Coordinates of C-alpha atoms (C1' of nucleotides) in Angstrom, one line a residue:
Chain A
X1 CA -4.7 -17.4 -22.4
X2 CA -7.8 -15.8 -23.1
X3 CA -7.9 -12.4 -21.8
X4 CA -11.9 -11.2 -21.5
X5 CA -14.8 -13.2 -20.5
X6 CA -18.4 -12.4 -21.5
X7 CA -20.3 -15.1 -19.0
X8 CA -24.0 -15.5 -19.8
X9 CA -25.9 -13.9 -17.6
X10 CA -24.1 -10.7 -17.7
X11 CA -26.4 -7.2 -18.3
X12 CA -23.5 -5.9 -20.5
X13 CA -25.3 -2.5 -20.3
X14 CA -25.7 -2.7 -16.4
X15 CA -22.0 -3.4 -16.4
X16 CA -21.3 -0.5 -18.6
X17 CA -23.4 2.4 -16.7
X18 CA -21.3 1.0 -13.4
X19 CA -18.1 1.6 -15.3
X20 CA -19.0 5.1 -15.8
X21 CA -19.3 5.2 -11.8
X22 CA -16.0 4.3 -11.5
X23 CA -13.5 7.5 -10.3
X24 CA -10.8 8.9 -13.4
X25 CA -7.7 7.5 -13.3
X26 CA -6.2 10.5 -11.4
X27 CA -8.3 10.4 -8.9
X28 CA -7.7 5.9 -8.3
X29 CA -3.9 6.6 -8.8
X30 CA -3.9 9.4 -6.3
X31 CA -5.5 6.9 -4.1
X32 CA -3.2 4.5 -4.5
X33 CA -0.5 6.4 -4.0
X34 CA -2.0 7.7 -0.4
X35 CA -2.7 3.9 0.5
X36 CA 0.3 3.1 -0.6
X37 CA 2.3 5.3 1.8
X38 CA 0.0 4.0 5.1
X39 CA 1.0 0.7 3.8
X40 CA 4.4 1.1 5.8
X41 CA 4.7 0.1 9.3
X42 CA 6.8 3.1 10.2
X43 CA 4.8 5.3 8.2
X44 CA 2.1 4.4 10.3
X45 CA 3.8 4.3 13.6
X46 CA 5.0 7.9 12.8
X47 CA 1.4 8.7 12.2
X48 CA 0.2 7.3 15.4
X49 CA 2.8 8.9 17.3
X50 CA 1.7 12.2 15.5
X51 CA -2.1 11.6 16.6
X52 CA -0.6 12.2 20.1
X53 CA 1.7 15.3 19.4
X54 CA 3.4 17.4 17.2
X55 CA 6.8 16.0 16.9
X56 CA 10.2 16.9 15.5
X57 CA 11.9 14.4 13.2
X58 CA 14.7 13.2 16.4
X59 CA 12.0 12.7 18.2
X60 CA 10.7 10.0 15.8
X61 CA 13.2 8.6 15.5
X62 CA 14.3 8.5 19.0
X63 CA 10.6 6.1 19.1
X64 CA 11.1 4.2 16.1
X65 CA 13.5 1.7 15.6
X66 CA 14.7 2.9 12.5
X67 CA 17.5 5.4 11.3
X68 CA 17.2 9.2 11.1
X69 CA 17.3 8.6 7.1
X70 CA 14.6 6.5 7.0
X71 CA 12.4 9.0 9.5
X72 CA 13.0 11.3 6.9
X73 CA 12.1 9.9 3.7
X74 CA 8.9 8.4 5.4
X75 CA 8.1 11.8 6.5
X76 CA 8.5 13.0 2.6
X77 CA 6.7 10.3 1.5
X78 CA 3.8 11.6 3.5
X79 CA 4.5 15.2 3.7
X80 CA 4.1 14.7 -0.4
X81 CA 0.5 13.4 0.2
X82 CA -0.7 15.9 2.4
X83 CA -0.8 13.1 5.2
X84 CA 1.4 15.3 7.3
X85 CA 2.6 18.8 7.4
X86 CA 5.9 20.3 8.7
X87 CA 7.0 24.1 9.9
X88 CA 10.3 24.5 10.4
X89 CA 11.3 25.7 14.5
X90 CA 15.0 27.1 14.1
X91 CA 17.2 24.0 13.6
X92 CA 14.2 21.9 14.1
X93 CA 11.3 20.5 11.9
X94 CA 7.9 20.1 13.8
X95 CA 5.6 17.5 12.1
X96 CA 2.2 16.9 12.7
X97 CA -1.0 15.3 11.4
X98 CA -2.8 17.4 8.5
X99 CA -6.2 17.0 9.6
X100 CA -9.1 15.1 11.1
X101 CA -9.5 13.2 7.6
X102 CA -6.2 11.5 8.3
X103 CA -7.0 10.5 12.1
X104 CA -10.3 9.1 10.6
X105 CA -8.1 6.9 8.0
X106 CA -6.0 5.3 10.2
X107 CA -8.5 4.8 13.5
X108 CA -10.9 3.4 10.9
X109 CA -8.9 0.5 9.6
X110 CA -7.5 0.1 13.5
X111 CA -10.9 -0.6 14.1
X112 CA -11.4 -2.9 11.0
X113 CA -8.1 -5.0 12.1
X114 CA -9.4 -5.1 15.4
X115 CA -12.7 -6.4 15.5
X116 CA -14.3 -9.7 15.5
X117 CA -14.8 -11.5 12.4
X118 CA -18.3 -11.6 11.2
Chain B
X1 CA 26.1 6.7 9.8
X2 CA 24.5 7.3 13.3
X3 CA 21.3 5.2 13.9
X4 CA 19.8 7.6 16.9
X5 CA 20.2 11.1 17.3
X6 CA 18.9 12.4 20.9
X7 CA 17.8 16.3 20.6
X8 CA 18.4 18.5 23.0
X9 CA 14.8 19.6 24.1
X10 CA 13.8 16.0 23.9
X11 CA 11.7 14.7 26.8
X12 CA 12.2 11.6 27.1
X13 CA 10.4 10.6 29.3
X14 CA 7.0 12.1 27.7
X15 CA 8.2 10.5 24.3
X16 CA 8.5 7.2 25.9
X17 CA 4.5 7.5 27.0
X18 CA 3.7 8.2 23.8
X19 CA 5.6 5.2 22.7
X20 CA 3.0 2.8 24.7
X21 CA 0.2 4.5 23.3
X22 CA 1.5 2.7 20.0
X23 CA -0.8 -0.3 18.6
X24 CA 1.4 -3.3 19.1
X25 CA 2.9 -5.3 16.1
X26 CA 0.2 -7.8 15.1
X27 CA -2.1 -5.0 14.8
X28 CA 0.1 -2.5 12.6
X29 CA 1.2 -5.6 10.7
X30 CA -2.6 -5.8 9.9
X31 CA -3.3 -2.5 9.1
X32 CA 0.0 -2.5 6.6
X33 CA -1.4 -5.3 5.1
X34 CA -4.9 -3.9 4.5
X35 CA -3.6 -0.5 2.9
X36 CA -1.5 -2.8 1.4
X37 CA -4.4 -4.2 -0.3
X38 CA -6.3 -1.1 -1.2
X39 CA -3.2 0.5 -2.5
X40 CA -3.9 -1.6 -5.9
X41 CA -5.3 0.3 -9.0
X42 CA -7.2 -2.9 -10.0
X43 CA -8.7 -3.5 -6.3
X44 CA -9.6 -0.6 -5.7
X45 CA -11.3 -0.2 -8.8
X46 CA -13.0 -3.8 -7.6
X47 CA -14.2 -2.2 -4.8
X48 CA -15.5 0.8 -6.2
X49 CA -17.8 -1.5 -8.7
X50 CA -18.4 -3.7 -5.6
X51 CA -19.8 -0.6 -3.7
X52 CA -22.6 -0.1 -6.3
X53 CA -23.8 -3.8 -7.1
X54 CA -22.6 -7.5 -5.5
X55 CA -20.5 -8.9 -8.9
X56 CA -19.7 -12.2 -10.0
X57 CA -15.6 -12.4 -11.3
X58 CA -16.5 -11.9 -15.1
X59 CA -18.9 -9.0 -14.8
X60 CA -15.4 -7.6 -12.8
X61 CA -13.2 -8.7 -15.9
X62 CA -15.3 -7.4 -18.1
X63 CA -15.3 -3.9 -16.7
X64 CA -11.8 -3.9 -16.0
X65 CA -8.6 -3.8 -18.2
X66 CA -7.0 -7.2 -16.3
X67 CA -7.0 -10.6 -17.0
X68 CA -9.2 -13.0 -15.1
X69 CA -6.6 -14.3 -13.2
X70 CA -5.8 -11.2 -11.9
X71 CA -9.4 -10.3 -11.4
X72 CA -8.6 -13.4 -8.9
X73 CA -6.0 -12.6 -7.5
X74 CA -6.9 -9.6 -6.4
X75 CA -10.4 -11.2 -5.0
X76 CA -8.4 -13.8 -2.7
X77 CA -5.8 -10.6 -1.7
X78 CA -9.2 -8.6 -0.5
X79 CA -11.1 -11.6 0.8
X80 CA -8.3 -12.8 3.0
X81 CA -8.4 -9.2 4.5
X82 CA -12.0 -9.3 4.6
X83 CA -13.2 -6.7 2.5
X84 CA -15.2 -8.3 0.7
X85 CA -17.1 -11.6 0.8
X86 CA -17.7 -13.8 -2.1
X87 CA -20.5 -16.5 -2.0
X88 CA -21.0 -19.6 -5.1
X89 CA -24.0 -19.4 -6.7
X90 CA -24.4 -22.0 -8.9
X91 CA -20.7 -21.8 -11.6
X92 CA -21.0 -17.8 -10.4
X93 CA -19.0 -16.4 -7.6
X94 CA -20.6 -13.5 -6.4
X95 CA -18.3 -10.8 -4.4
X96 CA -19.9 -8.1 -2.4
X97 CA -18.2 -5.2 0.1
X98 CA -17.5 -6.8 3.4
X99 CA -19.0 -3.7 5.5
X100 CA -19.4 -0.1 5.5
X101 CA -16.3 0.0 7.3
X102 CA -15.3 -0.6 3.9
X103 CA -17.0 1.9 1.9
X104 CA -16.2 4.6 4.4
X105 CA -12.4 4.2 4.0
X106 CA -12.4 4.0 0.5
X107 CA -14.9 6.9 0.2
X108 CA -12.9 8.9 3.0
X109 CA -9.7 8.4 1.2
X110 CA -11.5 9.7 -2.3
X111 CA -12.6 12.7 -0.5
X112 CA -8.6 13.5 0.7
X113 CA -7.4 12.9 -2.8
X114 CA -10.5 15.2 -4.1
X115 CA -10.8 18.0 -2.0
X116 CA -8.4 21.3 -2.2
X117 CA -5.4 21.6 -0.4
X118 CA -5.3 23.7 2.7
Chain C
dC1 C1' 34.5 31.3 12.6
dA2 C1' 34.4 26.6 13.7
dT3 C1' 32.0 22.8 15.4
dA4 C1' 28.0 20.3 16.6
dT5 C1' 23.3 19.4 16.0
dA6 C1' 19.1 18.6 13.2
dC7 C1' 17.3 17.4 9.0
dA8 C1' 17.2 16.2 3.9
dT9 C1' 18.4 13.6 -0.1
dG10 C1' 20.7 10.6 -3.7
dA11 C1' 22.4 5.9 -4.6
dA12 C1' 22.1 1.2 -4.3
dC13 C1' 20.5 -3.2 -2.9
dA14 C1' 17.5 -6.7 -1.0
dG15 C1' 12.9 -8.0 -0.6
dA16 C1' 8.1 -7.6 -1.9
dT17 C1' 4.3 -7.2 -5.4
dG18 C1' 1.1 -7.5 -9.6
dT19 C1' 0.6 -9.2 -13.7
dT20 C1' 0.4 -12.7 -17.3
dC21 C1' 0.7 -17.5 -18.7
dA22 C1' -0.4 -22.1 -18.0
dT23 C1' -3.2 -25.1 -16.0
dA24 C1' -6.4 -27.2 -12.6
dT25 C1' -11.1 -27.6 -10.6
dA26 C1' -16.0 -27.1 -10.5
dT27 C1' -20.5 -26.5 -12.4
dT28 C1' -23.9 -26.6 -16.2
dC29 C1' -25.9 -28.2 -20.3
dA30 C1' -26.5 -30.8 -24.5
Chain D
dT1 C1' -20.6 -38.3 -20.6
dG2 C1' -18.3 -34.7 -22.9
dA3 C1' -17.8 -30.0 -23.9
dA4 C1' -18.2 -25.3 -22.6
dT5 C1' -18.3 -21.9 -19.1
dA6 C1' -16.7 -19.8 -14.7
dT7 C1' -13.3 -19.4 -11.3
dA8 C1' -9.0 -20.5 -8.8
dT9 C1' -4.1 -21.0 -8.3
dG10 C1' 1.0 -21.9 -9.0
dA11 C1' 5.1 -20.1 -11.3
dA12 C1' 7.9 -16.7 -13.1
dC13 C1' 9.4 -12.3 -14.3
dA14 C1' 9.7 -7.3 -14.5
dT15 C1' 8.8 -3.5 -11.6
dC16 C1' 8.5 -1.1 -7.5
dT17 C1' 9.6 -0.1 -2.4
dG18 C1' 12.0 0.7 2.0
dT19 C1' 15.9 0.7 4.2
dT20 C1' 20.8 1.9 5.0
dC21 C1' 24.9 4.3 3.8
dA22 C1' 27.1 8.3 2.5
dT23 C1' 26.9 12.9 2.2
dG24 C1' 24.9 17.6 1.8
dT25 C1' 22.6 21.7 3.9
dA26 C1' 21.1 24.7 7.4
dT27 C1' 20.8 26.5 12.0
dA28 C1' 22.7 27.2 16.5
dT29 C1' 26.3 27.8 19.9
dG30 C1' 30.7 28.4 22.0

DNA sequence: CATATACATGAACAGATGTTCATATATTCA
DNA sequence: TGAATATATGAACATCTGTTCATGTATATG
């Protein structure tokens, strides 16, 4: 129906100056795409499990109940973000958490899900 | 193919620690659910105005490039999760950040997608 | 060199998501 | 009361996502 609504009391100039705050669209889709990738459960088990110790990719999947595949592209997914970081040990790849930023993310909302409401 | 490989220099008994150390379901399901949220263009935009000045749903509208009803949408997705709060003020809805858990996560998240790599 | 192990990746499909459209509800004001 | 304004919500559809399956590549070992 109608798409933009102009209620009454609305400091159109206010409004304007705080839509100047507002980040590019680079930086809100780069955003998006890191929140999108702690969005998965096994994404974020894997970075859990990381928090603890560096880890090569059997490993992870030896603790997660999912397929080797699946380890993998989760750990791309990441690795593409920055969220992780990998070196390759001889036949092995040796993941772990990119930095302190990361931990932060994750224990943050762990504590957001796990408090009391209010 | 094969759904668990077990590597030779696995410890599996040090892995299987680790594995405890994992927050249970409900909690991960919780945290997936609130990245989930924040990995919208459009909410997180929402936040982001939020984070400079409580808004009521057509000050939001106006500023972004979405329909009301999506402006709504994405206000029940966020208050369900509680990150923000809306109170009725007279026709208005007013919507304000939940906490500064809030701000800090969104702000901490800017800062990865900002800063240089390495 | 041949085989096994560790990891990566493309394809495909089922399930989830965000948006718009249409409409309902609630509040204000004339 | 009736009309306009502000917000909420259900339905539907197109798009995106995560997983598995199948397979490829690289390293190690016998």
């Amino acid at each position: 129906m109608e798409e933009t609504i102009r209620c009454d009391h609305m400091d159109e100039t206010l409004i304007k100056q705080m839509m100047e705050t507002l980040p590019g669209d680079e930086p809100i889709s780069r955003m998006s795409a890191v929140f999108q990738a702690l969005q998965s459960e096994t994404r974020l088990r894997i970075l859990f499990l990381l928090t603890n110790k560096d880890m090569c990719v059997c490993e992870l999947n030896y603790a997660l109940d999912v397929t080797q595949s699946a380890v993998s592209h989760s750990l791309r997914t990441l690795r593409q973000l920055d969220l992780v970081r990998g070196k390759k040990e001889g036949r092995y790849a040796i993941y772990h958490i990119a930095d302190d930023h990361v931990r932060l993310l994750i224990e943050m909302c762990r504590q957001h899900v796990t408090e009391e409401h209010k």
